[in-house]
Every structure is written in C-alpha cells, then in structure tokens.
Coordinates of C-alpha atoms and ligand atoms in Angstrom, one line a residue:
M1 CA 199.8 113.3 13.3
G2 CA 196.6 111.5 14.2
S3 CA 195.6 107.9 14.6
F4 CA 193.3 106.7 11.8
N5 CA 190.4 104.3 11.4
P6 CA 191.6 101.2 9.5
A7 CA 188.1 100.8 8.0
N8 CA 188.3 104.2 6.3
V9 CA 191.5 103.7 4.2
S10 CA 190.7 103.7 0.5
L11 CA 192.9 101.3 -1.5
P12 CA 194.2 101.6 -5.0
Y13 CA 193.7 98.8 -7.6
S14 CA 196.4 96.1 -7.7
H15 CA 198.4 96.6 -10.8
Y16 CA 199.7 99.7 -12.5
I17 CA 200.8 99.3 -16.1
G18 CA 201.3 102.0 -18.7
G19 CA 199.6 104.7 -16.6
E20 CA 196.5 102.6 -15.9
S21 CA 195.6 100.9 -12.6
F22 CA 193.4 97.8 -12.7
D23 CA 192.7 94.4 -11.0
S24 CA 193.3 91.3 -13.0
G25 CA 194.1 87.7 -12.0
T26 CA 193.4 85.4 -9.1
K27 CA 192.6 87.2 -5.9
M28 CA 194.5 86.7 -2.7
A29 CA 193.4 88.0 0.7
V30 CA 195.8 90.5 2.3
L31 CA 196.1 90.5 6.1
R32 CA 196.9 93.5 8.2
P33 CA 199.8 92.6 10.6
S34 CA 198.4 94.5 13.6
D35 CA 195.5 92.0 14.1
G36 CA 195.8 89.4 11.3
Q37 CA 192.5 90.4 9.8
A38 CA 192.0 90.4 6.0
Y39 CA 191.5 93.9 4.8
A40 CA 191.5 93.5 1.1
D41 CA 192.1 91.2 -1.9
V42 CA 195.0 91.7 -4.1
A43 CA 194.9 90.5 -7.7
L44 CA 198.0 88.3 -8.6
A45 CA 199.6 88.7 -12.0
D46 CA 199.8 85.7 -14.3
L47 CA 202.5 85.2 -16.9
D48 CA 200.6 87.2 -19.6
L49 CA 200.4 90.1 -17.3
V50 CA 204.1 90.0 -16.5
D51 CA 204.6 90.1 -20.3
R52 CA 202.2 93.0 -20.7
A53 CA 204.0 95.0 -18.0
V54 CA 207.5 94.4 -19.4
D55 CA 206.3 95.1 -23.0
N56 CA 204.7 98.3 -21.9
A57 CA 207.8 99.4 -20.0
W58 CA 209.9 98.6 -23.1
Q59 CA 207.6 100.6 -25.4
A60 CA 207.7 103.5 -23.0
Y61 CA 211.5 103.3 -22.8
K62 CA 211.9 103.3 -26.6
Q63 CA 209.1 105.7 -27.5
S64 CA 208.7 108.2 -24.7
D65 CA 211.4 110.8 -24.3
W66 CA 212.4 109.6 -20.8
A67 CA 215.8 108.2 -21.7
K68 CA 216.3 110.8 -24.5
K69 CA 215.0 113.8 -22.4
S70 CA 217.5 116.3 -21.3
P71 CA 218.8 114.8 -18.0
R72 CA 217.9 118.1 -16.3
D73 CA 214.2 117.7 -17.4
R74 CA 214.3 114.1 -16.1
A75 CA 215.6 115.4 -12.8
K76 CA 212.9 118.0 -12.6
A77 CA 210.1 115.5 -13.2
M78 CA 211.4 113.3 -10.4
L79 CA 211.8 116.3 -8.1
R80 CA 208.1 117.1 -8.7
W81 CA 207.3 113.5 -8.0
A82 CA 209.0 113.7 -4.6
D83 CA 207.1 116.9 -3.8
L84 CA 203.8 115.2 -4.6
I85 CA 204.7 112.2 -2.4
V86 CA 205.2 114.6 0.5
A87 CA 202.1 116.5 -0.3
D88 CA 200.1 113.2 -0.4
K89 CA 201.2 112.3 3.2
E90 CA 197.7 112.2 4.6
N91 CA 196.6 109.6 2.0
L92 CA 199.8 107.7 1.7
A93 CA 200.7 107.3 5.4
P94 CA 197.5 105.4 6.4
L95 CA 197.9 103.2 3.3
E96 CA 201.5 102.3 4.3
A97 CA 200.7 101.8 8.0
L98 CA 197.6 99.8 7.5
G99 CA 199.1 96.9 5.5
S100 CA 202.6 96.9 7.0
T101 CA 204.4 96.7 10.4
R102 CA 205.2 100.5 10.3
P103 CA 203.4 102.5 13.0
I104 CA 201.6 105.6 11.6
A105 CA 203.7 108.1 13.6
A106 CA 206.9 106.6 12.2
V107 CA 205.5 106.5 8.7
K108 CA 204.8 110.2 8.8
Q109 CA 208.0 111.2 10.5
W110 CA 210.4 109.0 8.6
D111 CA 209.2 106.6 5.9
I112 CA 207.4 109.1 3.7
P113 CA 210.0 112.0 4.0
F114 CA 212.8 109.4 3.6
C115 CA 211.3 107.9 0.5
A116 CA 210.8 111.4 -1.1
E117 CA 214.3 112.6 -0.2
G118 CA 215.8 109.4 -1.6
I119 CA 214.0 110.1 -4.9
R120 CA 215.3 113.7 -4.8
F121 CA 218.9 112.5 -4.1
F122 CA 218.9 110.2 -7.2
A123 CA 217.1 112.7 -9.4
E124 CA 220.0 115.1 -8.9
Y125 CA 222.5 112.7 -10.3
A126 CA 220.7 112.7 -13.7
D127 CA 222.7 115.6 -15.1
K128 CA 225.8 115.3 -13.0
L129 CA 227.3 111.9 -13.8
G130 CA 228.1 110.7 -17.2
G131 CA 231.0 109.3 -19.3
E132 CA 234.5 110.7 -19.7
V133 CA 237.1 111.5 -22.2
I134 CA 239.9 108.9 -22.1
P135 CA 243.5 109.9 -22.6
T136 CA 244.7 108.6 -25.9
D137 CA 247.3 109.7 -28.5
H138 CA 246.4 112.9 -30.3
G139 CA 245.4 111.0 -33.5
H140 CA 242.4 109.6 -31.6
L141 CA 239.5 110.6 -29.4
G142 CA 238.6 108.0 -26.8
M143 CA 235.5 108.3 -24.6
T144 CA 232.9 106.5 -22.6
I145 CA 229.2 107.1 -22.9
T146 CA 226.8 106.0 -20.2
E147 CA 223.5 104.5 -21.3
P148 CA 220.5 103.2 -19.4
Y149 CA 219.9 99.4 -19.5
G150 CA 216.4 99.7 -20.8
V151 CA 213.8 97.9 -18.5
I152 CA 214.9 97.1 -15.0
G153 CA 213.1 94.5 -12.9
A154 CA 212.8 95.6 -9.3
I155 CA 211.7 93.2 -6.5
A156 CA 211.1 94.6 -3.0
P157 CA 210.5 93.1 0.5
W158 CA 207.7 93.9 3.0
N159 CA 209.6 95.5 5.9
F160 CA 209.7 99.1 4.7
P161 CA 207.5 98.9 1.6
L162 CA 207.8 102.5 0.4
V163 CA 211.5 103.2 1.3
M164 CA 212.8 99.8 0.0
A165 CA 210.9 100.3 -3.3
S166 CA 212.3 103.9 -3.6
W167 CA 215.9 102.7 -3.3
K168 CA 215.3 100.3 -6.2
I169 CA 213.2 102.5 -8.6
A170 CA 214.7 106.0 -8.0
P171 CA 218.3 105.3 -9.2
A172 CA 217.0 103.2 -12.1
M173 CA 214.6 105.9 -13.3
A174 CA 217.0 108.8 -12.8
A175 CA 219.5 106.9 -15.0
G176 CA 216.9 106.9 -17.8
N177 CA 215.5 103.3 -17.4
A178 CA 211.9 102.1 -17.3
V179 CA 211.0 99.9 -14.3
V180 CA 208.7 97.1 -13.5
L181 CA 208.4 96.8 -9.7
K182 CA 207.0 93.7 -7.9
P183 CA 206.4 94.6 -4.2
S184 CA 206.0 91.9 -1.6
E185 CA 202.7 90.1 -1.8
M186 CA 202.3 90.9 1.9
T187 CA 202.5 94.7 1.4
P188 CA 201.1 95.4 -2.1
F189 CA 199.3 98.7 -2.2
S190 CA 201.3 101.7 -1.1
V191 CA 203.7 101.6 -4.0
V192 CA 200.7 101.6 -6.5
R193 CA 200.0 105.1 -5.1
L194 CA 203.6 106.0 -5.8
A195 CA 203.0 105.1 -9.5
E196 CA 199.9 107.2 -9.6
L197 CA 201.8 110.2 -8.3
A198 CA 204.6 109.6 -10.8
I199 CA 202.1 110.2 -13.6
A200 CA 200.8 113.3 -11.9
A201 CA 204.4 114.6 -11.8
G202 CA 204.7 114.2 -15.6
I203 CA 206.7 111.0 -15.7
P204 CA 205.7 109.3 -19.0
A205 CA 203.2 106.4 -18.7
G206 CA 204.9 103.1 -18.7
I207 CA 208.2 104.3 -17.2
F208 CA 207.2 103.1 -13.7
N209 CA 204.9 100.0 -13.5
V210 CA 203.8 97.9 -10.6
I211 CA 202.7 94.2 -10.8
Q212 CA 201.5 92.1 -7.9
G213 CA 202.4 88.5 -7.1
D214 CA 204.5 86.0 -5.2
G215 CA 207.8 84.4 -5.9
K216 CA 206.6 82.9 -9.2
V217 CA 205.8 86.3 -10.6
G218 CA 209.1 87.6 -9.4
D219 CA 210.9 84.7 -11.1
A220 CA 209.0 85.3 -14.3
L221 CA 210.0 89.0 -14.2
C222 CA 213.7 88.1 -13.7
R223 CA 213.6 85.7 -16.7
H224 CA 211.7 88.0 -19.1
P225 CA 213.9 88.5 -22.2
L226 CA 213.3 92.3 -22.2
I227 CA 214.5 92.7 -18.6
S228 CA 218.1 93.8 -18.8
K229 CA 219.0 94.0 -15.1
V230 CA 217.4 93.0 -11.8
T231 CA 217.6 94.9 -8.5
F232 CA 216.4 93.0 -5.5
T233 CA 216.1 93.5 -1.7
G234 CA 215.1 90.5 0.4
S235 CA 216.4 87.3 1.9
T236 CA 219.7 85.7 1.1
K237 CA 217.8 82.5 0.0
T238 CA 215.7 84.4 -2.5
G239 CA 218.7 86.4 -3.7
A240 CA 220.4 83.2 -4.7
L241 CA 217.4 82.1 -6.7
I242 CA 217.2 85.4 -8.4
M243 CA 220.9 85.3 -9.3
S244 CA 220.5 81.9 -10.8
A245 CA 217.3 83.0 -12.8
C246 CA 219.3 86.0 -14.1
A247 CA 222.3 83.9 -15.1
Q248 CA 220.0 81.4 -16.9
S249 CA 218.1 84.0 -18.8
G250 CA 220.8 86.2 -20.3
T251 CA 223.7 86.7 -17.8
K252 CA 221.8 89.8 -16.5
P253 CA 223.5 91.9 -13.9
V254 CA 222.0 92.0 -10.4
T255 CA 222.0 94.2 -7.4
L256 CA 221.2 92.1 -4.3
E257 CA 220.5 93.6 -0.8
L258 CA 220.1 90.6 1.4
G259 CA 220.0 89.5 5.0
G260 CA 222.2 90.0 8.0
K261 CA 223.1 89.2 11.6
S262 CA 224.9 92.3 12.7
P263 CA 227.1 92.6 15.7
Q264 CA 227.4 95.6 18.0
L265 CA 230.7 95.8 19.9
V266 CA 230.7 97.7 23.2
F267 CA 234.0 98.4 24.9
D268 CA 234.3 99.3 28.6
D269 CA 235.8 102.7 27.8
V270 CA 232.4 104.1 26.6
K271 CA 231.6 107.4 28.4
D272 CA 227.8 107.3 28.6
L273 CA 226.4 103.9 29.1
D274 CA 222.8 105.2 29.0
K275 CA 223.3 106.5 25.5
V276 CA 224.8 103.3 24.4
A277 CA 221.9 101.3 25.9
Q278 CA 219.5 103.6 24.1
R279 CA 221.2 102.9 20.8
I280 CA 221.4 99.2 21.3
A281 CA 217.8 99.0 22.3
A282 CA 216.6 101.1 19.3
A283 CA 218.7 98.9 16.9
I284 CA 216.8 95.8 17.8
T285 CA 213.3 97.2 18.5
T286 CA 212.8 99.5 15.5
N287 CA 210.2 97.8 13.4
S288 CA 210.4 95.0 16.0
G289 CA 213.8 93.9 14.7
Q290 CA 212.3 93.4 11.2
V291 CA 215.2 95.4 9.7
C292 CA 218.0 94.0 7.6
V293 CA 220.6 95.8 9.6
A294 CA 219.0 95.0 13.0
G295 CA 221.8 95.0 15.6
S296 CA 220.9 91.5 16.8
R297 CA 224.2 90.4 18.4
L298 CA 225.4 92.4 21.4
L299 CA 229.1 91.8 22.1
V300 CA 230.0 93.6 25.3
Q301 CA 233.2 93.8 27.3
E302 CA 233.2 91.9 30.6
G303 CA 232.8 94.3 33.5
I304 CA 230.1 96.4 32.0
A305 CA 227.8 93.6 30.6
E306 CA 225.4 93.4 33.5
Q307 CA 225.0 97.1 33.8
L308 CA 224.5 97.6 30.1
V309 CA 222.0 94.8 29.8
S310 CA 219.9 96.1 32.7
R311 CA 219.7 99.5 31.1
I312 CA 218.7 98.0 27.7
T313 CA 216.0 96.1 29.5
E314 CA 214.6 99.4 30.9
R315 CA 214.5 100.8 27.4
F316 CA 212.6 97.7 26.2
D317 CA 210.0 98.2 29.0
D318 CA 209.2 101.7 27.4
M319 CA 208.0 100.2 24.2
V320 CA 204.3 100.3 23.6
A321 CA 202.8 97.5 21.6
G322 CA 199.8 98.6 19.6
P323 CA 198.2 98.6 16.2
T324 CA 199.9 100.5 13.5
W325 CA 196.9 102.9 13.2
Q326 CA 197.4 104.3 16.7
T327 CA 199.9 107.1 17.2
S328 CA 200.8 105.8 20.7
S329 CA 202.2 102.5 19.2
T330 CA 205.9 102.3 19.2
L331 CA 206.4 98.5 19.1
S332 CA 205.5 97.1 15.6
P333 CA 203.5 94.0 15.1
I334 CA 205.3 90.9 13.6
I335 CA 204.4 90.7 9.9
S336 CA 202.4 87.4 10.2
S337 CA 201.4 84.7 12.6
R338 CA 203.6 82.3 10.8
E339 CA 206.7 84.6 11.3
L340 CA 205.7 85.1 15.0
A341 CA 205.5 81.3 15.5
R342 CA 209.0 81.0 13.8
I343 CA 210.5 83.6 16.2
E344 CA 208.9 81.8 19.2
G345 CA 210.4 78.5 18.0
V346 CA 213.9 79.9 17.6
V347 CA 213.9 81.4 21.1
Q348 CA 212.5 78.3 22.7
G349 CA 215.1 76.2 20.8
A350 CA 217.9 78.4 22.2
I351 CA 216.5 78.0 25.8
K352 CA 216.4 74.2 25.3
Q353 CA 220.1 74.4 24.2
G354 CA 221.1 76.2 27.4
G355 CA 220.5 79.8 26.5
E356 CA 219.4 82.0 29.4
L357 CA 216.4 84.2 28.9
L358 CA 216.8 87.6 30.6
T359 CA 213.7 89.3 29.4
G360 CA 210.8 88.8 26.9
G361 CA 210.6 85.4 25.3
Q362 CA 206.8 85.5 24.7
S363 CA 204.2 87.1 22.4
V364 CA 202.0 89.9 23.5
A365 CA 198.3 90.3 22.8
V366 CA 196.8 93.7 22.2
D367 CA 193.0 94.0 22.0
G368 CA 192.8 90.2 21.7
A369 CA 195.2 90.1 18.7
N370 CA 198.3 88.1 19.4
S371 CA 200.5 89.9 16.8
F372 CA 203.4 91.2 18.9
Y373 CA 206.6 89.7 20.4
K374 CA 208.1 91.1 23.6
P375 CA 211.7 92.5 23.1
T376 CA 213.8 89.6 24.2
I377 CA 217.4 89.2 25.5
L378 CA 219.2 85.9 25.7
Q379 CA 222.7 85.2 27.1
Q380 CA 224.8 82.0 27.4
V381 CA 224.4 81.6 23.7
D382 CA 227.0 81.1 20.9
M383 CA 227.5 80.8 17.2
S384 CA 226.6 77.1 17.2
M385 CA 223.0 78.0 18.0
D386 CA 220.4 79.1 15.4
V387 CA 219.5 82.1 17.6
V388 CA 223.0 83.6 17.1
R389 CA 223.7 82.4 13.6
E390 CA 220.4 82.8 11.7
E391 CA 218.6 86.0 10.9
I392 CA 215.6 86.1 13.2
F393 CA 213.8 89.2 11.9
G394 CA 212.3 89.8 15.3
P395 CA 213.1 91.8 18.5
V396 CA 215.6 89.2 19.8
L397 CA 219.0 90.3 21.1
C398 CA 221.7 87.8 21.8
V399 CA 224.4 88.8 24.4
E400 CA 228.0 87.5 24.4
T401 CA 230.9 88.9 26.4
F402 CA 234.5 89.4 25.6
A403 CA 237.8 90.2 27.3
T404 CA 240.1 91.6 24.6
D405 CA 239.8 93.3 21.3
E406 CA 240.8 90.1 19.6
D407 CA 238.1 88.2 21.3
A408 CA 235.6 90.8 20.2
L409 CA 236.6 90.5 16.6
Q410 CA 236.5 86.8 16.7
L411 CA 232.9 86.8 18.2
A412 CA 231.9 89.5 15.6
S413 CA 232.9 87.3 12.7
H414 CA 229.9 85.5 11.1
P415 CA 230.3 82.5 8.8
S416 CA 228.1 83.9 6.0
Y417 CA 226.6 87.4 6.7
G418 CA 228.5 90.7 6.5
L419 CA 225.9 93.4 6.3
S420 CA 226.6 95.9 9.1
A421 CA 228.3 96.3 12.4
G422 CA 228.4 98.8 15.3
V423 CA 231.4 99.8 17.4
H424 CA 231.0 101.8 20.6
T425 CA 234.2 103.1 22.2
A426 CA 235.9 106.3 23.2
D427 CA 239.2 105.2 21.8
L428 CA 239.7 106.4 18.2
N429 CA 242.6 104.0 17.4
R430 CA 240.6 101.1 18.6
A431 CA 237.5 102.3 16.6
M432 CA 239.6 102.5 13.4
R433 CA 241.2 99.1 13.9
M434 CA 237.7 97.6 14.3
V435 CA 236.5 99.4 11.2
R436 CA 239.4 97.9 9.2
E437 CA 239.0 94.4 10.6
L438 CA 235.2 93.9 10.7
E439 CA 233.8 92.1 7.7
A440 CA 230.7 94.3 7.1
G441 CA 229.5 96.5 4.2
T442 CA 228.7 99.3 6.7
V443 CA 230.4 100.0 10.1
W444 CA 228.8 102.5 12.4
V445 CA 231.0 104.0 15.1
N446 CA 229.3 105.5 18.3
R447 CA 225.9 105.3 16.5
Y448 CA 223.8 102.6 15.0
G449 CA 221.7 103.1 11.9
R450 CA 221.4 105.3 8.8
S451 CA 221.4 109.0 8.7
W452 CA 219.9 111.3 6.0
D453 CA 223.2 111.2 4.1
F454 CA 222.0 109.4 1.0
A455 CA 225.5 109.7 -0.5
I456 CA 226.7 107.0 1.9
P457 CA 226.2 103.7 0.1
T458 CA 224.6 100.7 1.8
G459 CA 225.1 97.0 0.9
G460 CA 226.5 93.8 2.3
F461 CA 229.6 91.7 2.1
K462 CA 229.6 87.9 1.7
S463 CA 226.1 86.4 1.6
S464 CA 224.6 89.8 2.6
G465 CA 224.6 91.0 -1.0
I466 CA 226.1 92.3 -4.2
G467 CA 226.4 96.0 -5.1
K468 CA 225.1 99.0 -3.3
D469 CA 221.8 100.8 -2.7
L470 CA 222.1 104.6 -2.2
G471 CA 225.1 106.6 -3.0
R472 CA 226.8 107.2 -6.4
Y473 CA 227.4 103.5 -6.7
A474 CA 223.6 102.8 -6.8
Y475 CA 223.1 105.3 -9.6
E476 CA 226.0 104.1 -11.7
A477 CA 224.9 100.5 -11.3
N478 CA 221.8 101.4 -13.4
Q479 CA 223.8 102.4 -16.4
K480 CA 226.0 100.6 -18.9
T481 CA 229.2 102.0 -20.2
K482 CA 229.9 102.2 -23.9
S483 CA 233.5 102.8 -25.1
V484 CA 234.0 104.9 -28.2
L485 CA 237.3 105.4 -30.1
I486 CA 237.4 107.9 -33.0
D487 CA 240.2 108.0 -35.5
L488 CA 240.8 111.7 -36.0
G489 CA 243.2 111.1 -39.0
A490 CA 240.3 109.8 -41.2
Ligands
LIG501 P1 211.9 87.4 0.6 O1 213.2 87.1 0.0 O2 211.0 86.3 1.1 O3 211.0 88.2 -0.5 C1 211.4 89.4 -1.1 C2 210.7 89.6 -2.4 O4 211.1 88.5 -3.3 C3 209.2 89.5 -2.3 O5 208.7 90.5 -3.2 C4 208.9 88.1 -2.8 O6 207.6 87.9 -3.4 C5 210.0 87.9 -3.9 N1 210.4 86.6 -4.3 C6 210.3 85.4 -3.5 N2 210.8 84.4 -4.2 C7 211.2 84.8 -5.4 C8 211.8 84.2 -6.5 N3 212.1 82.9 -6.6 N4 212.1 85.0 -7.6 C9 211.9 86.3 -7.5 N5 211.3 87.0 -6.5 C10 211.0 86.2 -5.4 O7 212.2 88.5 1.7 P2 211.1 89.2 2.7 O8 210.7 88.3 3.7 O9 210.1 90.0 1.9 O10 212.1 90.4 3.4 C11 212.9 90.1 4.5 C12 214.3 89.9 4.0 O11 214.8 91.0 3.3 C13 215.3 89.8 5.2 O12 216.2 88.7 4.9 C14 216.0 91.1 5.2 O13 217.3 91.1 5.8 C15 216.1 91.4 3.8 N6 216.3 92.9 3.6 C16 217.5 93.3 3.2 C17 217.8 94.7 3.1 C18 219.1 95.2 2.7 O14 219.3 96.4 2.3 N7 220.2 94.4 2.7 C19 216.7 95.6 3.3 C20 215.5 95.1 3.7 C21 215.3 93.7 3.8

C-alpha cells in the first residue's frame, strides 16, 4: 500500500480507438492537482478523430460478435476484464492518483475494487435480463425483444475518473453496445489503461474506445449521427447542453447524472452523537467535498447543534492534507487553482452576507503548493445565499437549525437539486416519514454514502438528473425494446 514517486509513473497514449492507442491532435498540458505542476501533455481530438472513433465503434458493433455473442460469453469476457483491472492495481492506482484528487490509499482500497466490482455486477446481467412473452389471445404470440442501441457516447467527470467511467461503460457494454468514452480533459489517462485491459480480456477491438478533449469534443460526440444514446455524468449546466445537443441531432435518449446540494437531517433523538459526527464529517470531507452526493447542508435540531458541530470540527482536525502520492494523505487537493479560488470566493461572499465562520475558511499549503482547502463550517446562513443554494464542490458545510419535523423538511427542500439526502434519527416512524417527503433520488437513513450494493440504483430528481446509474435500471436503459406480434393462424 506504498507511497509512490510521481516522476516514475508511465503514462499511456491519449486516444484508444479500434484496439490501438496513439497521440494525435493539439497538445494540452495536464496538471496534477496535488501541486499544480504539469506532468504530461494530452492530445485533443479534432472532429475527424471523433468521426474515426464513432465509425470504428460502429464497425465493431456491426462486424464483431459482441452484440451477437452468447450473452454468457459476453459476461465472461467482462468478468475477465474486471479480474485484469484488479490484477493491474500496482500500475493503475498510481495512474489514477497522480492525475486526480484521489489519494493513493483510497484508490487502492476503494476506487479500483469498486470499479472492477461494478463491471462484474453489470456483466452478470447480460444473460439474465431480456424480453418477455406478452399475454395475447391464443391465435397470436406477442413478445418483446431487447436490443442494444448500437454505439453509445459516454462522457465522464474528473472527480472519480475510473469509477464514474465504469458506471457509464459497464452497463452499456454488458447490454451489447459499443462505447466511445470521453473522460474529463483534467483526468484523461487512467481510463485509457482500462481500454488496454479490455482488449487483453478478449473484448473485441472497437467495442470500447476512448477519445480525449474538452466540451467541444463532447458536443461533437453527442451530435454524431451514429451515436444512438448518450450517458453523461457532470454538472447540471453541461447536462442541459447535452440534452439539447441530443434533441437537435436525432431525439437521442440521455442518462444524466448531475449536481446536487444534499441535506443531512439530524434529530435530537440520535443515540450516538459521535457516530453521527463521524458520518457528517466524512460526507463533506471525502475527496474534499468534490463528490456529487456530498452532504453539504447540515440541518440539526436545536438543542444538539452546538455539541454536534464541535464534534464534527474535531473530526475535521484529523484530516491530513497531502499529495495524492503519499499514503498518509487523507484530505484531497482541490482539482485546480481556479476551482480553489472559486470556493474561497463563495465562502468569503457568505461571510460578507452575514454568515458566521466556525472553522476553516482558508486554503492550506503543503510543501509550498497551495492546493488544499481547510474543511469549513459556516452557520447563520440560509437559502438566499450562494453558499447554501449552489453546489460548491469543496469541503464546505453549511449549518442550519430546526425545531420541528416540518421545519426540517422545509429547510431540506431545494429549489432545483434533488440528488440525495441523509436522515439521522432513532425513530423509525419519523425516518419513514422523512423518506416519503424528501425530494431526493436517494435517501440514506442512519448512514451517509453508498455501500457495495450495486443493485441499489443511483440518480437524481429535478435538476440533479434523468435516469439511473447502477442497478437494473441502468442496465435496461442501455437497451431498446422491440415489440413482436406473430399471427399463429397464418
Ligand atoms: P462538467 O459538466 O464540467 O464536465 C463533465 C464532462 O462533460 C467533461 O468530460 C467535460 O469535458 C464534458 N463537457 C463539457 N461541456 C460539454 C458539452 N457542451 N457537451 C458535451 N460534453 C461536455 O463537470 P465536472 O466539473 O467534470 O464534474 C463535476 C460535476 O459532476 C459536479 O456538478 C458533480 O455534481 C457532477 N457529478 C455528478 C454525479 C452523479 O452521479 N450525479 C457523479 C459525479 C459528478
């Protein structure tokens, strides 16, 4: 589980198309978040390269046996792929940690096993879900047949490069599609290694392709006539642009996993305040709050607020800021200096508007690199302020207090987001009432965050998204349904 030397990480080429990796296109410097230094150049795709990637995927979809293969064999190839990903940990983990905000220890313990297990989960659907026979009169046979879309465009964010990509590509491929993935331009390389390992596992060349680029490349991918569906994870603003591009270029279906501003409700009947403090702290400091489901709004019942906040602050003090290549680091860097400045601006703005800073509120330099932001708590804030309303994507927790269950629900309600929520209470009836009332795609009770139950779908309500990642829903969203009616009297 060792630290690594960032100078010794060997990087793959930029693009991976039709089983070949290569660099082609204008070069852009890629910076490592831990200290802001350029560590590589990535080649950005132009429109011809987007075309080449999608054409290749289309040819592979039509000509390889991937879609026509027995679904069991498709599953076996993907299970081999997942095994190779785990076996490649010593290579893949430094690649992921170097260019992202994920500390090496977390990448080894969580990101890589979680990515591989997600691929296994979807592989196993390949021969288990299909069409059905429909009840009709006895003179007919009615049925549905499920079919892949063809080529799916997948666009991923930078916050968990491997895991977020796997949630897009695994259900698409298990369902028999070919995929062209565009990772974030800020974290381009680790998914290229995934593509190399797919070939090693026996997945046909061209079924999984990676192209690099910014929003323009993502837009071209969405609009390509041979792309039949787009699956996207990223900000709500980009999600709307993608939806519009897909509508304009062929009414293509979309799966959109977008932003959030998730509340955590803590009632004064909780039995173990230390445990709750631990959960709340973890929910806003994991990946330095650069998590779509970050629990960024603490709503706590009057009477226990002071005690809870003081225990959360103690937890914050345990976090160790440090470069992603050191095993001792537990507080992630912020992805870029621009994002760090934005976080500082939102917090300072809240203070100017009357918000009270309880802890944090400043950046932290490590070895001369000012890449970290101190876990921060603000109170005396409300929904009229950006700090409470907007997704910050940093370790900033806003605290509001409530007296009654109704007050709690009112504070929890957000004008646009509805991604996730947490409820902490010892009262089952109250918990179930909150579950029913909260407008969120996921509600966690007496915990906060995902488990290894991949069958539980994840996805947002309102402006937090459309459709689900994970679970049966995510697999089914990568297939179309064809209806068949046979006249048996003929
Ligand atoms: P982003 O929207 O800036 O970028 C995401 C991806 O979209 C990148 O690959 C980017 O190059 C691409 N892109 C940008 N403009 C595009 C366009 N016009 N057309 C097509 N593609 C385009 O998001 P980000 O900063 O990379 O990620 C952070 C955001 O992702 C946060 O809002 C976070 O909440 C969200 N997120 C959501 C989930 C979820 O499951 N709901 C999970 C992780 C992250």
